[in-house]
Coordinates of C-alpha atoms in Angstrom, one line a residue:
X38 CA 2.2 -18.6 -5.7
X39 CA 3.1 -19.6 -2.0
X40 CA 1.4 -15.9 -0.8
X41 CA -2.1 -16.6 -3.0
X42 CA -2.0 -20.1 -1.1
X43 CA -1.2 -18.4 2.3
X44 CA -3.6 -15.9 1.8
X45 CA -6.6 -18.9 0.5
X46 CA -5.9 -20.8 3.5
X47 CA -6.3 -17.8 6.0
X48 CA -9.9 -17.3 4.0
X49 CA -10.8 -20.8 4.6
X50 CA -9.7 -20.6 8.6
X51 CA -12.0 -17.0 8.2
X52 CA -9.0 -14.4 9.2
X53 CA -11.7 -11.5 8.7
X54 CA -8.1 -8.8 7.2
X55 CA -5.5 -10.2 5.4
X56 CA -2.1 -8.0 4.6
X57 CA -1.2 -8.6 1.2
X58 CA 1.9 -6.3 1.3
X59 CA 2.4 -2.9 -0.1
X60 CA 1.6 -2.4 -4.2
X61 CA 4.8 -0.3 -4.3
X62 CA 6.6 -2.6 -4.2
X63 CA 6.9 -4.5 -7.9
X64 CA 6.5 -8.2 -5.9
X65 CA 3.6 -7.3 -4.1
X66 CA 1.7 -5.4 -6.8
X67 CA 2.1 -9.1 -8.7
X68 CA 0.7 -10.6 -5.9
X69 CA -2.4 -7.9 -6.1
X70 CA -2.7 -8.5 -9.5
X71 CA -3.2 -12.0 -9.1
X72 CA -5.2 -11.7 -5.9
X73 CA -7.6 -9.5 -8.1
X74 CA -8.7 -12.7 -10.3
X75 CA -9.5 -14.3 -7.3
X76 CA -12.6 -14.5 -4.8
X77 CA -12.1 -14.2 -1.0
X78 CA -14.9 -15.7 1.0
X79 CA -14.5 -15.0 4.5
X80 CA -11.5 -12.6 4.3
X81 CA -10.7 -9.2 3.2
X82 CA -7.4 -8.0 1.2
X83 CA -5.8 -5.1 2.4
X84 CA -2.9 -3.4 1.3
X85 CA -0.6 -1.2 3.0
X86 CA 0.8 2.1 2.3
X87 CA 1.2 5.2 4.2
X88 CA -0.5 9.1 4.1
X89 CA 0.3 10.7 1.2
X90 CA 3.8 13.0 1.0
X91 CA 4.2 16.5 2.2
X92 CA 2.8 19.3 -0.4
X93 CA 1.1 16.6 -2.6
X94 CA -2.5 16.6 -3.1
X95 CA -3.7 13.0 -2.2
X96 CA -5.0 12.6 -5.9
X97 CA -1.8 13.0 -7.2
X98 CA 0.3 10.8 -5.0
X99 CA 2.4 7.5 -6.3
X100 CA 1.4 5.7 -3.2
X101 CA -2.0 6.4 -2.5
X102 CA -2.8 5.4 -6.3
X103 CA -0.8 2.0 -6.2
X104 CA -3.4 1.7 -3.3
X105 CA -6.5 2.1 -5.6
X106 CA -4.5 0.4 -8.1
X107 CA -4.3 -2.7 -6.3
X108 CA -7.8 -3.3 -6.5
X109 CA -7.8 -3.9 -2.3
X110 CA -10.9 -3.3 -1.0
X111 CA -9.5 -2.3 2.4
X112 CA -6.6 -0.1 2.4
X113 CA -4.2 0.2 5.9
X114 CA -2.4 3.2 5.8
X115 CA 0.1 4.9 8.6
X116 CA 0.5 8.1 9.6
X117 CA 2.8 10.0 12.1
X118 CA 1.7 10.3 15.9
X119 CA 4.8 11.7 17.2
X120 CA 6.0 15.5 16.6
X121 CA 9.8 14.5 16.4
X122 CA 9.0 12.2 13.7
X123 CA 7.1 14.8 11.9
X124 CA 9.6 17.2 11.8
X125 CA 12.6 15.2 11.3
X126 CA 11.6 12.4 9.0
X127 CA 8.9 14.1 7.2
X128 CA 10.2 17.7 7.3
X129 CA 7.0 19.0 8.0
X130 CA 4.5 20.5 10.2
X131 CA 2.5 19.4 12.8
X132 CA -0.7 21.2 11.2
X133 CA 0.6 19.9 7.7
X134 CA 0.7 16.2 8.7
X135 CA -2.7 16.5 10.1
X136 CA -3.9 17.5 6.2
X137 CA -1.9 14.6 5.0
X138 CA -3.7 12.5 7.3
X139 CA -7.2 14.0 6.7
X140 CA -6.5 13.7 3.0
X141 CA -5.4 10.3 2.3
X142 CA -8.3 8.7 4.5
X143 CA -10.6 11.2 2.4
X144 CA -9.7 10.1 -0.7
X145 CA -9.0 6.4 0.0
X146 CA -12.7 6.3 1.3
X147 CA -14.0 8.7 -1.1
X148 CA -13.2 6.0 -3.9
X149 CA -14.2 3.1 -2.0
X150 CA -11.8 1.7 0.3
X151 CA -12.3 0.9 3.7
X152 CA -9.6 2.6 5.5
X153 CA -7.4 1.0 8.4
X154 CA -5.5 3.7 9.9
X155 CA -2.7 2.9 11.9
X156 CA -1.4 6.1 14.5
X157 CA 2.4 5.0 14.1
X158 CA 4.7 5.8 17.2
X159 CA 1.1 6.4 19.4
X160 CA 2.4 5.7 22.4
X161 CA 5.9 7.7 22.1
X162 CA 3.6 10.7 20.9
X163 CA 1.2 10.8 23.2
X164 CA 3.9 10.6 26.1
X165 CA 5.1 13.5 24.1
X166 CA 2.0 15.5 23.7
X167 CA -1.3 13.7 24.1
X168 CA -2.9 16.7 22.4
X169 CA -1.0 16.2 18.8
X170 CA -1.3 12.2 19.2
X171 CA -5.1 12.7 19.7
X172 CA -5.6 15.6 16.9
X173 CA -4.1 12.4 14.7
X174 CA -6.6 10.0 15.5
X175 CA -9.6 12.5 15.2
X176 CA -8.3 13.5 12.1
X177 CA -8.1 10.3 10.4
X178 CA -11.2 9.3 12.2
X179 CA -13.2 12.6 10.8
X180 CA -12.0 11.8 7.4
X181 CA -13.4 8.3 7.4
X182 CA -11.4 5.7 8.8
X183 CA -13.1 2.7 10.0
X184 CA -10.4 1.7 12.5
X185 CA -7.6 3.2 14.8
X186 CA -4.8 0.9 15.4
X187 CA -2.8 2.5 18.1
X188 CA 1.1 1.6 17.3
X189 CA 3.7 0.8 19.5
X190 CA 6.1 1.1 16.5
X191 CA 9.1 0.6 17.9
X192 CA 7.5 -1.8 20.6
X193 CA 9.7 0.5 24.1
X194 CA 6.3 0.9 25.8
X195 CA 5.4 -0.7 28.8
X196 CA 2.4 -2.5 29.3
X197 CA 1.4 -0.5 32.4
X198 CA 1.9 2.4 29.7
X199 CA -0.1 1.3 27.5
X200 CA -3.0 0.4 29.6
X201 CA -3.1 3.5 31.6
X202 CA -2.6 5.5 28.1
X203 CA -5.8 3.6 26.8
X204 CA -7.7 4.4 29.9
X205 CA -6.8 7.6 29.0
X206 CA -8.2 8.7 25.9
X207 CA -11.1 5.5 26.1
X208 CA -14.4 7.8 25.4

């Protein structure tokens, strides 16, 4: 009850995204529920989640439907930037993340949602190699996302990093 308050009062201030949480997880897909009898004025709920898992097709994965299933109109969903991270988190490919980036934001937008895409570990990536960190973004971007949030996940970057980075890749 304290989050539906939280997230009224953000509405009435006019915070245009509000997190609500991720609908995995059993406390915030009560909170979705809930949210889903209610009208937002100002504000749109998003929920969070992530692409969709190696060798799944993005229709049939648990995550991206507890997305849909939360009844968010605006989804915020994270993929890997960073090479390392693909290989020794995900146990993937480079190419193969680049699918499960293209088809999450596909099918999240193909059904509706507004998609938030968040390029986790940008900045480490790009350092790494610019050319995978950008591929990341244009995929996610070709696919339908309405925003790129560049990440500083694990928040090492410098700020003179980050500024020359954005100069960068800036069209």
């Amino acid at each position: 009850q304290d989050e539906i308050r939280i997230a009224e009062k953000l509405d009435n201030f006019g915070i245009p995204y509000i997190e609500g949480g991720w609908p995995s997880n059993p406390k915030d897909a009560q909170f979705f529920a809930r949210m889903s009898k209610k009208r937002l004025s100002k504000s749109c709920l998003v929920a969070f989640g992530s692409t969709r898992r190696a060798g799944i097709p993005a229709s049939k994965d648990r995550n991206l439907q507890e997305l849909l299933a939360s009844r968010a109109n605006t989804a915020a969903i994270f993929g890997k930037t960073w090479l390392l991270h693909v290989k020794d988190v995900l146990k993937t490919t480079g190419h193969e993340n680049l699918k499960m980036i293209e088809d999450s934001v596909r099918f999240l937008a193909q059904n509706g949602v507004e998609v938030l895409y968040d390029a986790e570990h940008f900045f480490d990536g790009y350092r790494r190699d610019p050319d995978y960190a950008m591929q990341t973004l244009l995929a996610a971007q070709q696919a339908g996302a309405r925003f790129l949030t560049l990440c500083d996940t694990n928040g090492g970057a410098l700020p003179s990093d980050v500024a020359r980075i954005i100069r960068e890749i800036k069209p």
